[in-house]
Every structure is written in C-alpha cells, then in structure tokens.
Short mmCIF file of C-alpha atoms and ligand atoms in Angstrom, two decimals:
data_model
loop_
_atom_site.label_atom_id
_atom_site.label_comp_id
_atom_site.label_asym_id
_atom_site.label_seq_id
_atom_site.Cartn_x
_atom_site.Cartn_y
_atom_site.Cartn_z
CA MET A 1 0.00 0.00 0.00
CA LYS A 2 1.33 3.45 -0.98
CA THR A 3 1.38 6.08 1.73
CA ASP A 4 1.68 9.85 1.33
CA ASN A 5 4.67 11.79 2.70
CA LYS A 6 2.83 13.06 5.75
CA SER A 7 1.77 9.54 6.73
CA GLN A 8 5.29 8.22 6.18
CA LYS A 9 6.66 10.87 8.51
CA ILE A 10 4.14 9.95 11.22
CA ILE A 11 4.80 6.24 10.77
CA LYS A 12 8.56 6.81 11.11
CA GLU A 13 8.05 8.88 14.22
CA LEU A 14 5.86 6.23 15.86
CA GLU A 15 8.20 3.43 14.84
CA LYS A 16 10.89 5.16 16.87
CA PHE A 17 8.66 4.92 19.95
CA ARG A 18 7.80 1.31 19.20
CA LYS A 19 11.50 0.41 19.00
CA ARG A 20 11.81 1.33 22.67
CA ASP A 21 9.31 -1.42 23.59
CA TYR A 22 10.27 -4.92 24.58
CA THR A 23 8.82 -7.58 22.29
CA PHE A 24 7.57 -11.09 22.81
CA SER A 25 9.18 -12.14 19.54
CA LYS A 26 12.69 -11.33 20.80
CA GLY A 27 12.02 -13.53 23.82
CA GLN A 28 12.92 -10.87 26.39
CA ILE A 29 9.53 -10.89 28.11
CA LEU A 30 9.61 -13.81 30.53
CA GLY A 31 7.18 -12.69 33.23
CA SER A 32 4.04 -11.67 31.37
CA MET A 33 0.80 -13.65 31.23
CA CYS A 34 0.27 -12.31 27.70
CA THR A 35 2.05 -13.55 24.61
CA GLN A 36 2.75 -12.86 20.98
CA PRO A 37 -0.64 -13.45 19.35
CA HIS A 38 -0.90 -16.34 16.94
CA ARG A 39 -0.48 -15.31 13.28
CA ILE A 40 -4.13 -15.92 12.40
CA SER A 41 -5.21 -13.72 15.29
CA LYS A 42 -3.25 -10.76 13.87
CA GLU A 43 -4.59 -11.30 10.36
CA ILE A 44 -8.24 -11.50 11.42
CA TYR A 45 -7.96 -8.62 13.92
CA MET A 46 -7.13 -6.21 11.10
CA LYS A 47 -10.11 -7.36 9.01
CA PHE A 48 -12.55 -6.57 11.83
CA LEU A 49 -11.04 -3.27 12.98
CA GLU A 50 -14.09 -1.13 12.21
CA THR A 51 -16.69 -3.44 13.74
CA ASN A 52 -18.50 -2.36 16.90
CA LEU A 53 -20.25 -5.01 19.00
CA GLY A 54 -21.92 -2.29 21.03
CA ASP A 55 -24.19 -1.76 18.03
CA PRO A 56 -24.78 -5.36 16.99
CA ALA A 57 -27.49 -4.81 14.35
CA LEU A 58 -24.91 -3.00 12.25
CA PHE A 59 -22.53 -5.94 12.50
CA PRO A 60 -24.69 -9.10 12.58
CA GLY A 61 -21.89 -11.22 11.14
CA THR A 62 -19.45 -10.21 13.84
CA LYS A 63 -22.15 -10.68 16.47
CA GLU A 64 -22.62 -14.25 15.25
CA ILE A 65 -18.89 -14.86 15.62
CA GLU A 66 -19.14 -13.57 19.19
CA ASN A 67 -21.97 -16.04 19.88
CA LYS A 68 -19.87 -18.87 18.48
CA LEU A 69 -16.93 -17.86 20.67
CA ILE A 70 -19.17 -17.85 23.74
CA SER A 71 -20.45 -21.33 22.76
CA PHE A 72 -16.84 -22.54 22.68
CA TYR A 73 -16.34 -21.30 26.25
CA LEU A 74 -19.63 -22.79 27.43
CA LYS A 75 -18.55 -26.21 26.20
CA LEU A 76 -14.99 -25.87 27.47
CA LEU A 77 -16.26 -25.03 30.96
CA ASN A 78 -19.05 -27.66 31.04
CA ALA A 79 -21.68 -24.96 31.40
CA PRO A 80 -25.33 -25.98 31.89
CA LYS A 81 -28.06 -25.33 29.30
CA ASN A 82 -29.24 -22.06 30.77
CA ALA A 83 -25.75 -20.54 30.96
CA THR A 84 -24.46 -17.67 28.88
CA GLY A 85 -21.41 -15.46 28.58
CA LEU A 86 -20.26 -11.90 28.13
CA ILE A 87 -17.17 -11.04 26.19
CA THR A 88 -15.03 -8.58 28.12
CA SER A 89 -11.70 -6.81 27.81
CA GLY A 90 -10.01 -9.27 30.17
CA GLY A 91 -9.86 -10.62 33.70
CA THR A 92 -10.40 -7.30 35.46
CA GLU A 93 -13.62 -6.51 33.61
CA SER A 94 -14.87 -10.09 34.03
CA ASN A 95 -14.23 -10.03 37.78
CA ILE A 96 -15.94 -6.65 38.15
CA THR A 97 -18.94 -7.89 36.17
CA ALA A 98 -19.21 -11.10 38.21
CA ILE A 99 -19.31 -9.21 41.51
CA TRP A 100 -21.73 -6.68 40.04
CA ILE A 101 -24.11 -9.56 39.25
CA ALA A 102 -23.61 -11.19 42.67
CA LYS A 103 -24.21 -7.90 44.46
CA ASN A 104 -27.42 -7.14 42.57
CA LEU A 105 -28.74 -10.71 42.81
CA SER A 106 -28.25 -10.90 46.57
CA GLU A 107 -28.61 -7.22 47.47
CA LYS A 108 -25.68 -7.77 49.82
CA ASN A 109 -22.32 -6.06 49.79
CA GLU A 110 -19.61 -8.28 51.27
CA ILE A 111 -17.36 -10.66 49.39
CA ILE A 112 -14.85 -13.22 50.58
CA ILE A 113 -11.64 -13.58 48.60
CA PRO A 114 -8.33 -15.39 49.09
CA LYS A 115 -5.17 -13.40 49.80
CA SER A 116 -3.91 -14.63 46.43
CA ALA A 117 -6.71 -12.82 44.53
CA HIS A 118 -5.78 -10.49 41.69
CA PHE A 119 -5.68 -6.75 42.45
CA SER A 120 -8.79 -6.26 40.32
CA PHE A 121 -10.74 -7.08 43.51
CA LYS A 122 -9.23 -3.98 45.13
CA LYS A 123 -10.74 -1.98 42.28
CA ILE A 124 -14.07 -3.71 42.90
CA GLU A 125 -13.95 -2.69 46.56
CA SER A 126 -13.53 0.95 45.66
CA LEU A 127 -15.81 1.01 42.59
CA MET A 128 -18.80 -0.79 44.02
CA ASN A 129 -18.81 0.00 47.71
CA ILE A 130 -18.09 -3.63 48.46
CA LYS A 131 -16.55 -4.78 51.72
CA ILE A 132 -13.87 -7.37 51.17
CA LYS A 133 -12.93 -10.05 53.66
CA THR A 134 -9.55 -11.47 52.73
CA ILE A 135 -8.83 -15.04 53.76
CA SER A 136 -5.33 -16.25 54.55
CA LEU A 137 -3.69 -19.05 52.59
CA ASN A 138 -2.58 -22.42 53.87
CA LYS A 139 0.89 -23.92 53.41
CA LYS A 140 0.05 -24.90 49.84
CA TYR A 141 -0.95 -21.30 49.08
CA PHE A 142 -4.63 -22.30 48.76
CA ILE A 143 -7.47 -20.38 50.38
CA ASP A 144 -7.96 -21.65 53.93
CA ILE A 145 -11.38 -23.32 53.86
CA ASN A 146 -11.91 -23.33 57.62
CA ASN A 147 -11.38 -19.63 57.73
CA ILE A 148 -14.01 -19.07 55.04
CA LYS A 149 -16.76 -20.66 57.07
CA LYS A 150 -15.96 -18.35 59.97
CA ASN A 151 -16.21 -15.31 57.71
CA ILE A 152 -19.56 -16.00 56.05
CA SER A 153 -22.17 -13.56 57.31
CA LYS A 154 -25.70 -12.47 56.45
CA ASN A 155 -24.08 -9.83 54.21
CA THR A 156 -22.02 -12.24 52.08
CA ALA A 157 -22.80 -11.63 48.41
CA ALA A 158 -20.11 -13.88 46.94
CA ILE A 159 -17.10 -16.05 47.57
CA VAL A 160 -14.21 -16.02 45.12
CA GLY A 161 -11.93 -18.94 44.28
CA ILE A 162 -8.87 -18.74 42.05
CA ALA A 163 -8.13 -21.35 39.39
CA GLY A 164 -4.63 -20.37 38.33
CA SER A 165 -3.42 -17.66 40.68
CA THR A 166 -1.55 -14.68 39.29
CA GLU A 167 1.57 -15.16 41.37
CA LEU A 168 1.93 -18.94 41.60
CA GLY A 169 -0.60 -20.55 39.24
CA THR A 170 -2.21 -22.39 42.17
CA ILE A 171 -5.77 -23.70 42.16
CA ASP A 172 -7.92 -23.19 45.25
CA PRO A 173 -9.95 -26.21 46.48
CA ILE A 174 -12.89 -25.30 44.27
CA PRO A 175 -14.89 -28.53 44.96
CA GLU A 176 -14.95 -27.62 48.67
CA LEU A 177 -15.84 -24.00 47.89
CA SER A 178 -18.63 -25.27 45.66
CA GLU A 179 -20.08 -27.41 48.46
CA ILE A 180 -20.04 -24.49 50.88
CA CYS A 181 -21.62 -22.06 48.41
CA TYR A 182 -24.26 -24.56 47.32
CA ASP A 183 -25.25 -25.33 50.92
CA GLU A 184 -25.25 -21.67 51.95
CA ASN A 185 -26.82 -20.42 48.70
CA ILE A 186 -23.92 -18.03 48.06
CA PHE A 187 -22.70 -16.90 44.62
CA LEU A 188 -19.35 -18.56 43.82
CA HIS A 189 -17.16 -16.76 41.33
CA ILE A 190 -14.11 -18.58 39.96
CA ASP A 191 -11.30 -16.43 38.60
CA ALA A 192 -9.83 -18.67 35.92
CA ALA A 193 -8.53 -15.74 33.87
CA PHE A 194 -5.23 -17.57 33.50
CA GLY A 195 -6.17 -21.17 34.32
CA GLY A 196 -9.28 -21.34 32.12
CA PHE A 197 -7.20 -22.05 29.04
CA VAL A 198 -4.79 -24.32 30.95
CA ILE A 199 -6.58 -26.55 33.47
CA PRO A 200 -9.03 -28.26 31.06
CA PHE A 201 -6.11 -29.27 28.85
CA LEU A 202 -3.84 -30.34 31.71
CA LYS A 203 -6.69 -32.60 32.85
CA LYS A 204 -6.93 -34.06 29.34
CA LEU A 205 -3.15 -34.65 29.51
CA GLY A 206 -3.66 -36.73 32.64
CA TYR A 207 -2.66 -34.21 35.32
CA ASN A 208 -4.49 -34.84 38.56
CA LEU A 209 -6.17 -31.50 39.19
CA PRO A 210 -9.40 -30.64 40.98
CA ASP A 211 -12.55 -29.69 39.07
CA PHE A 212 -13.00 -25.94 38.85
CA ASP A 213 -15.84 -25.38 36.40
CA PHE A 214 -19.62 -25.81 36.06
CA LYS A 215 -19.32 -29.57 36.64
CA LEU A 216 -19.47 -28.41 40.26
CA LYS A 217 -23.01 -27.51 41.23
CA GLY A 218 -22.00 -24.55 43.42
CA VAL A 219 -20.08 -22.62 40.74
CA SER A 220 -21.98 -19.50 39.59
CA SER A 221 -19.56 -17.74 37.24
CA ILE A 222 -16.10 -18.11 35.72
CA SER A 223 -13.63 -15.58 34.28
CA ILE A 224 -11.54 -16.91 31.39
CA ASP A 225 -9.08 -14.86 29.32
CA ALA A 226 -8.29 -15.65 25.71
CA HIS A 227 -5.58 -12.98 25.74
CA LYS A 228 -3.55 -15.05 28.17
CA MET A 229 -3.17 -18.77 27.33
CA GLY A 230 -5.78 -18.52 24.54
CA TYR A 231 -2.88 -17.24 22.38
CA THR A 232 -4.70 -14.28 20.90
CA ALA A 233 -4.39 -10.49 20.69
CA ILE A 234 -5.42 -8.29 23.61
CA PRO A 235 -7.93 -7.22 24.83
CA ILE A 236 -10.25 -10.18 25.29
CA GLY A 237 -11.66 -12.17 28.16
CA ALA A 238 -15.04 -13.61 29.00
CA LEU A 239 -17.33 -14.00 31.96
CA ILE A 240 -19.43 -17.15 31.80
CA ILE A 241 -22.48 -17.23 34.07
CA LYS A 242 -24.62 -20.19 35.08
CA ASP A 243 -28.01 -18.57 34.44
CA LYS A 244 -28.70 -16.22 31.55
CA ASN A 245 -31.54 -14.57 33.50
CA TRP A 246 -28.93 -13.06 35.81
CA LEU A 247 -27.98 -10.68 32.99
CA GLU A 248 -31.19 -8.80 33.79
CA LYS A 249 -29.47 -7.63 36.96
CA ILE A 250 -26.82 -5.78 35.01
CA SER A 251 -28.83 -4.68 31.97
CA VAL A 252 -29.82 -1.17 31.00
CA LYS A 253 -32.17 0.09 28.31
CA THR A 254 -30.42 1.55 25.30
CA HIS A 255 -31.79 4.66 23.64
CA TYR A 256 -29.90 5.04 20.42
CA VAL A 257 -27.97 1.89 19.52
CA SER A 258 -29.42 -1.34 18.12
CA GLY A 259 -30.78 -3.81 20.64
CA LYS A 260 -33.25 -2.75 23.32
CA LYS A 261 -30.99 -3.59 26.24
CA GLN A 262 -27.31 -3.92 26.91
CA SER A 263 -25.59 -5.95 29.62
CA GLY A 264 -22.08 -5.51 30.93
CA ILE A 265 -19.80 -2.55 31.46
CA LEU A 266 -18.81 -1.35 28.01
CA ALA A 267 -20.96 0.02 25.19
CA THR A 268 -18.74 0.53 22.14
CA ARG A 269 -16.35 -2.39 21.85
CA SER A 270 -14.29 -3.70 18.99
CA GLY A 271 -15.15 -6.91 17.19
CA GLY A 272 -11.45 -7.18 16.24
CA PRO A 273 -10.24 -9.12 19.29
CA VAL A 274 -13.43 -11.21 19.31
CA ALA A 275 -13.08 -12.38 15.71
CA ALA A 276 -9.34 -12.88 16.25
CA ALA A 277 -9.93 -15.03 19.35
CA TYR A 278 -12.53 -17.10 17.53
CA ALA A 279 -10.14 -17.63 14.61
CA VAL A 280 -7.51 -19.00 17.00
CA THR A 281 -10.01 -21.35 18.68
CA LYS A 282 -11.03 -22.63 15.21
CA TYR A 283 -7.39 -23.01 14.19
CA PHE A 284 -6.34 -24.86 17.33
CA GLY A 285 -9.47 -26.63 18.49
CA LYS A 286 -9.30 -28.45 21.80
CA SER A 287 -6.58 -30.80 20.58
CA GLY A 288 -4.38 -27.90 19.43
CA TYR A 289 -4.70 -26.18 22.80
CA LYS A 290 -3.91 -29.48 24.51
CA ASN A 291 -0.65 -29.67 22.53
CA LEU A 292 0.16 -26.04 23.30
CA VAL A 293 -0.38 -26.53 27.03
CA ASN A 294 1.70 -29.71 26.90
CA GLN A 295 4.54 -27.82 25.21
CA CYS A 296 4.41 -25.05 27.85
CA MET A 297 4.28 -27.56 30.72
CA ASN A 298 7.21 -29.61 29.40
CA LEU A 299 9.28 -26.46 29.14
CA THR A 300 8.12 -25.47 32.65
CA LYS A 301 9.44 -28.77 34.02
CA TYR A 302 12.73 -28.31 32.15
CA THR A 303 13.05 -24.77 33.53
CA GLU A 304 12.24 -25.96 37.06
CA LYS A 305 15.03 -28.53 36.89
CA ARG A 306 17.55 -26.04 35.51
CA ILE A 307 16.63 -23.49 38.21
CA ASN A 308 17.23 -26.11 40.91
CA ASP A 309 20.51 -27.08 39.24
CA ILE A 310 21.87 -23.53 39.51
CA GLY A 311 21.15 -23.53 43.24
CA LEU A 312 17.91 -21.51 43.32
CA LYS A 313 14.63 -22.62 44.86
CA LEU A 314 11.02 -22.23 43.75
CA VAL A 315 8.36 -20.96 46.14
CA ILE A 316 6.28 -24.06 45.28
CA LYS A 317 6.35 -26.81 42.69
CA PRO A 318 4.51 -25.40 39.64
CA THR A 319 0.91 -26.53 39.12
CA MET A 320 0.86 -24.92 35.73
CA ASN A 321 3.28 -22.93 33.57
CA VAL A 322 4.05 -20.33 36.26
CA LEU A 323 7.35 -20.44 38.14
CA ALA A 324 8.12 -18.30 41.18
CA ILE A 325 11.80 -18.20 42.15
CA LYS A 326 12.46 -17.43 45.80
CA LEU A 327 15.08 -14.71 46.31
CA LYS A 328 16.54 -12.68 49.14
CA ASN A 329 16.88 -9.62 46.92
CA PRO A 330 14.19 -9.74 44.21
CA SER A 331 14.39 -5.96 43.58
CA LYS A 332 18.14 -6.04 42.98
CA VAL A 333 17.88 -9.12 40.75
CA VAL A 334 15.08 -7.60 38.66
CA LYS A 335 16.99 -4.33 38.26
CA LYS A 336 20.11 -6.10 37.07
CA LEU A 337 18.10 -8.32 34.71
CA ASN A 338 16.34 -5.24 33.30
CA ASN A 339 19.72 -3.64 32.60
CA LEU A 340 20.59 -6.75 30.62
CA ASP A 341 17.26 -6.52 28.71
CA TRP A 342 15.50 -9.44 30.41
CA ARG A 343 12.04 -8.74 31.83
CA VAL A 344 10.73 -10.87 34.69
CA ASN A 345 8.05 -9.88 37.22
CA LYS A 346 8.95 -8.97 40.77
CA MET A 347 6.61 -10.32 43.43
CA ASP A 348 7.24 -8.50 46.69
CA ARG A 349 4.54 -10.40 48.62
CA LEU A 350 6.42 -13.65 48.07
CA SER A 351 9.99 -12.26 47.89
CA SER A 352 10.37 -13.82 44.48
CA ILE A 353 10.38 -13.30 40.74
CA ARG A 354 7.87 -14.80 38.33
CA ILE A 355 8.51 -16.51 35.03
CA VAL A 356 5.53 -17.58 32.94
CA ILE A 357 6.23 -20.12 30.22
CA MET A 358 3.90 -18.65 27.60
CA PRO A 359 3.74 -19.95 24.01
CA HIS A 360 6.42 -17.51 22.79
CA ILE A 361 9.03 -18.92 25.21
CA THR A 362 11.35 -21.51 23.70
CA LYS A 363 13.98 -23.81 25.20
CA LYS A 364 16.65 -21.63 23.58
CA ILE A 365 15.31 -18.56 25.38
CA ILE A 366 15.46 -20.43 28.71
CA ASP A 367 18.96 -21.70 27.91
CA ASP A 368 20.08 -18.14 27.13
CA PHE A 369 18.39 -16.67 30.20
CA LEU A 370 19.42 -19.03 32.99
CA PRO A 371 23.20 -18.42 32.84
CA VAL A 372 22.42 -14.68 33.03
CA LEU A 373 20.15 -15.25 36.03
CA LYS A 374 22.85 -17.36 37.70
CA LYS A 375 25.48 -14.64 37.20
CA VAL A 376 23.14 -11.93 38.50
CA CYS A 377 22.14 -13.99 41.55
CA LYS A 378 25.79 -14.58 42.39
CA GLU A 379 26.36 -10.82 42.29
CA THR A 380 23.38 -10.12 44.58
CA GLY A 381 24.26 -12.91 47.01
CA ASP A 382 21.19 -14.95 46.13
CA ILE A 383 23.34 -17.96 45.26
N1 PLP B 1 -7.30 -12.64 37.31
C1 PLP B 1 -6.14 -13.31 37.30
C2 PLP B 1 -6.04 -14.63 38.00
C3 PLP B 1 -5.02 -12.78 36.65
O1 PLP B 1 -3.87 -13.45 36.67
C4 PLP B 1 -5.16 -11.53 36.01
C5 PLP B 1 -4.02 -10.93 35.33
O2 PLP B 1 -2.94 -11.43 35.27
C6 PLP B 1 -6.39 -10.88 36.05
C7 PLP B 1 -7.44 -11.46 36.71
C8 PLP B 1 -6.58 -9.55 35.37
O3 PLP B 1 -6.60 -9.72 34.00
P1 PLP B 1 -6.47 -8.48 33.01
O4 PLP B 1 -5.09 -7.96 33.19
O5 PLP B 1 -6.72 -9.12 31.69
O6 PLP B 1 -7.51 -7.50 33.37
#
C-alpha cells in the first residue's frame, strides 16, 4: 500500500517509539501472562477493525462470531443449558462484572476472597462499595477453607476462588468451595482468567487437578481470558455465568444503539479481538490447545530442573506454567536483569520473581536466560 509523505513521517516517528518497547518475539519478556498473538489472530484482527459489537445490528456477522466464541467457552467449561457469557476486555472486567451480578442478585455487599486474589478485587472494593474479607492461605498457598466458614455472614454476596493464581498458578480447592456455596446459597465466582485455558487441557493430559468449572453444582460464574493462554491479541476475556436470566441484573435500556438492552460494562467495543480469538479457537481446536499446554508444561518442568541445578529454589512446585523463584533480593535481581534486557516480574509479597512459560518462550530462550540469572544472583548474594 502506498502512503503519502505526511503519513510516512508519522509512521517513522511512531516506529521510533515502538522500537523502545520490549517484544515477545525477541524472547525478552519472561514474566508476562500475555504472549505474541498467533499469526491468524493478527490477520483476522485487522479485518474486523471497524466493527462495533456495542451496536450489533450493524454488525450481525461479527455478532454471530461472538456467539460462536461464547459457545466454545460454554462447552470448554461444562456450562449448563441455561448458561451464557459476556465477552469482556479481560480478567479485570470479568471479575468486576461477576461481583456486580452477585451484588445485585443478593442485594448484599460483602465478598470473601483469598489473599492470592488479583488486584482487580481492590478496584471492585472501591468502585462498588463492596466490603472485602480477605482469607489467609494455607501452606500450599490455597485459600484456607476453615477460615471461610468463619467469615460468612448475612451480608455475604459472593465467595471467590482462584483457578490459576496470578503469582503462583495455584488452584484453590474449588470442589470444597462449591459445596459451601451450594449449601449456603452463596454466589461462587471462579477467577480462571489464566487457568481457564490451561486446566481443562492439563486434565486431558492426565494431570491430577481438581474440578474448577460448572461440573461443580455450586459454581456460579467463571472468568476466562483468551488474551492469556488462549494465544490471541489483547484485549479479550469472558465472563461465563450459570443462568442467563442473571444478565437482567446488570442490563440497561439503550436509547440510540441497536438492541433494546445492553448488559455488561462497556458500550462501544471492537469486534477485532473477538473475531481474532474465535479464529484462534477454530485453528487450534481443543486438541491444538492441549498440545500447546503440553509444550508449555514440558518447558516449565525443564526450567524448574535447571533453576534447581543452579542452586535456586522455587516458592512451590509449579501446578501450571508459572514459576516463582524465591530470592533474598528480588528488587536487585530484577533491576540487574532489566539492565541486561531481560524482563521478569517482581513479586514483593512472596519475595520472588515470576517466570511464565507462555507460548512464545522456547527452550533456547530459557537456555540463554538461565546463565544470566545465575550470574546476576551470584552478584546479589542470592546464590
Ligand atoms: N485474574 C487473574 C487470575 C489474573 O492473573 C489476572 C491478570 O494477570 C487478572 C485477573 C486480570 O486480568 P487483566 O489484566 O486481563 O484485566
């Protein structure tokens, strides 16, 4: 495509900014839960750039793709017949929407979350006038079930369980949470923003993991993010809810766009990431995702062994493709790694750094990185 001189100048200027960014393709980003989108995701995204799912009658084709994507999630998460889903911009929006539903359904304003919950729940507290009761973790870094029971009150609107925690990739004992919530008639939200695209496939690969989805009768809603292990372009997540009638609780009448009512937080939203995510699910299918998760897990195990070999310790044995390396001086290590162009995530709460073996990470990247980490840790006194 030919561009005029003015455009070329602008493009050049912006390219200079872009060059300052780190890229997934160069393999420098080791700590992110996002990844380089699959090729088909990029191609389709561009084709749907002008579509707006906030005005669905104008884009009925794109709307149908969205419905198909939601159907994929419903099946993946063993959702019952009356379930439905909302496409969101990611885990934060899904979590906010889930608690919005729970609050309006119950007309109560307290939620119970584990200490390992994502910081999006802090936003919820401030946005929605919700009181949060934070539950400590046990030795395995799971929510402490006994403590939950003590914290349930007549004001409890929801309990939250994490299936793939942000810091460690741990899975709370969701079957037990489900029993409690079913018996007490409390909304149970599962944050599987990361684990939603990992746990179903690890189970298919024979890993012995607890159920976390709608197979459990007490589960009310699940967050799942395609822009994490779904291998697609940001921003896209989904909130799947057990009963489509609950949408009424978060619906408003629309005055000027197509459709009489709209549910969820956003109005105007791009069909680009939706079509792109659907393209990737079509391309991979469940068996493709199973292979992808297998590849990430095998490299996780390799990385775990190599980390132990250089004399460093993990906070816990990885449940999924998330590794947390225990350090005395995580800030110093991260700073030195940054200076050498390696990006890992610092986790102050656990005095550690996080590596996530996303699809863009190869064995070569790990082999290049670990000697650098070893050298840096020697300098900081961590080895
Ligand atoms: N929930 C979990 C478990 C996460 O790990 C994250 C992000 O890493 C989120 C929610 C928030 O997702 P997002 O950044 O897409 O809003």
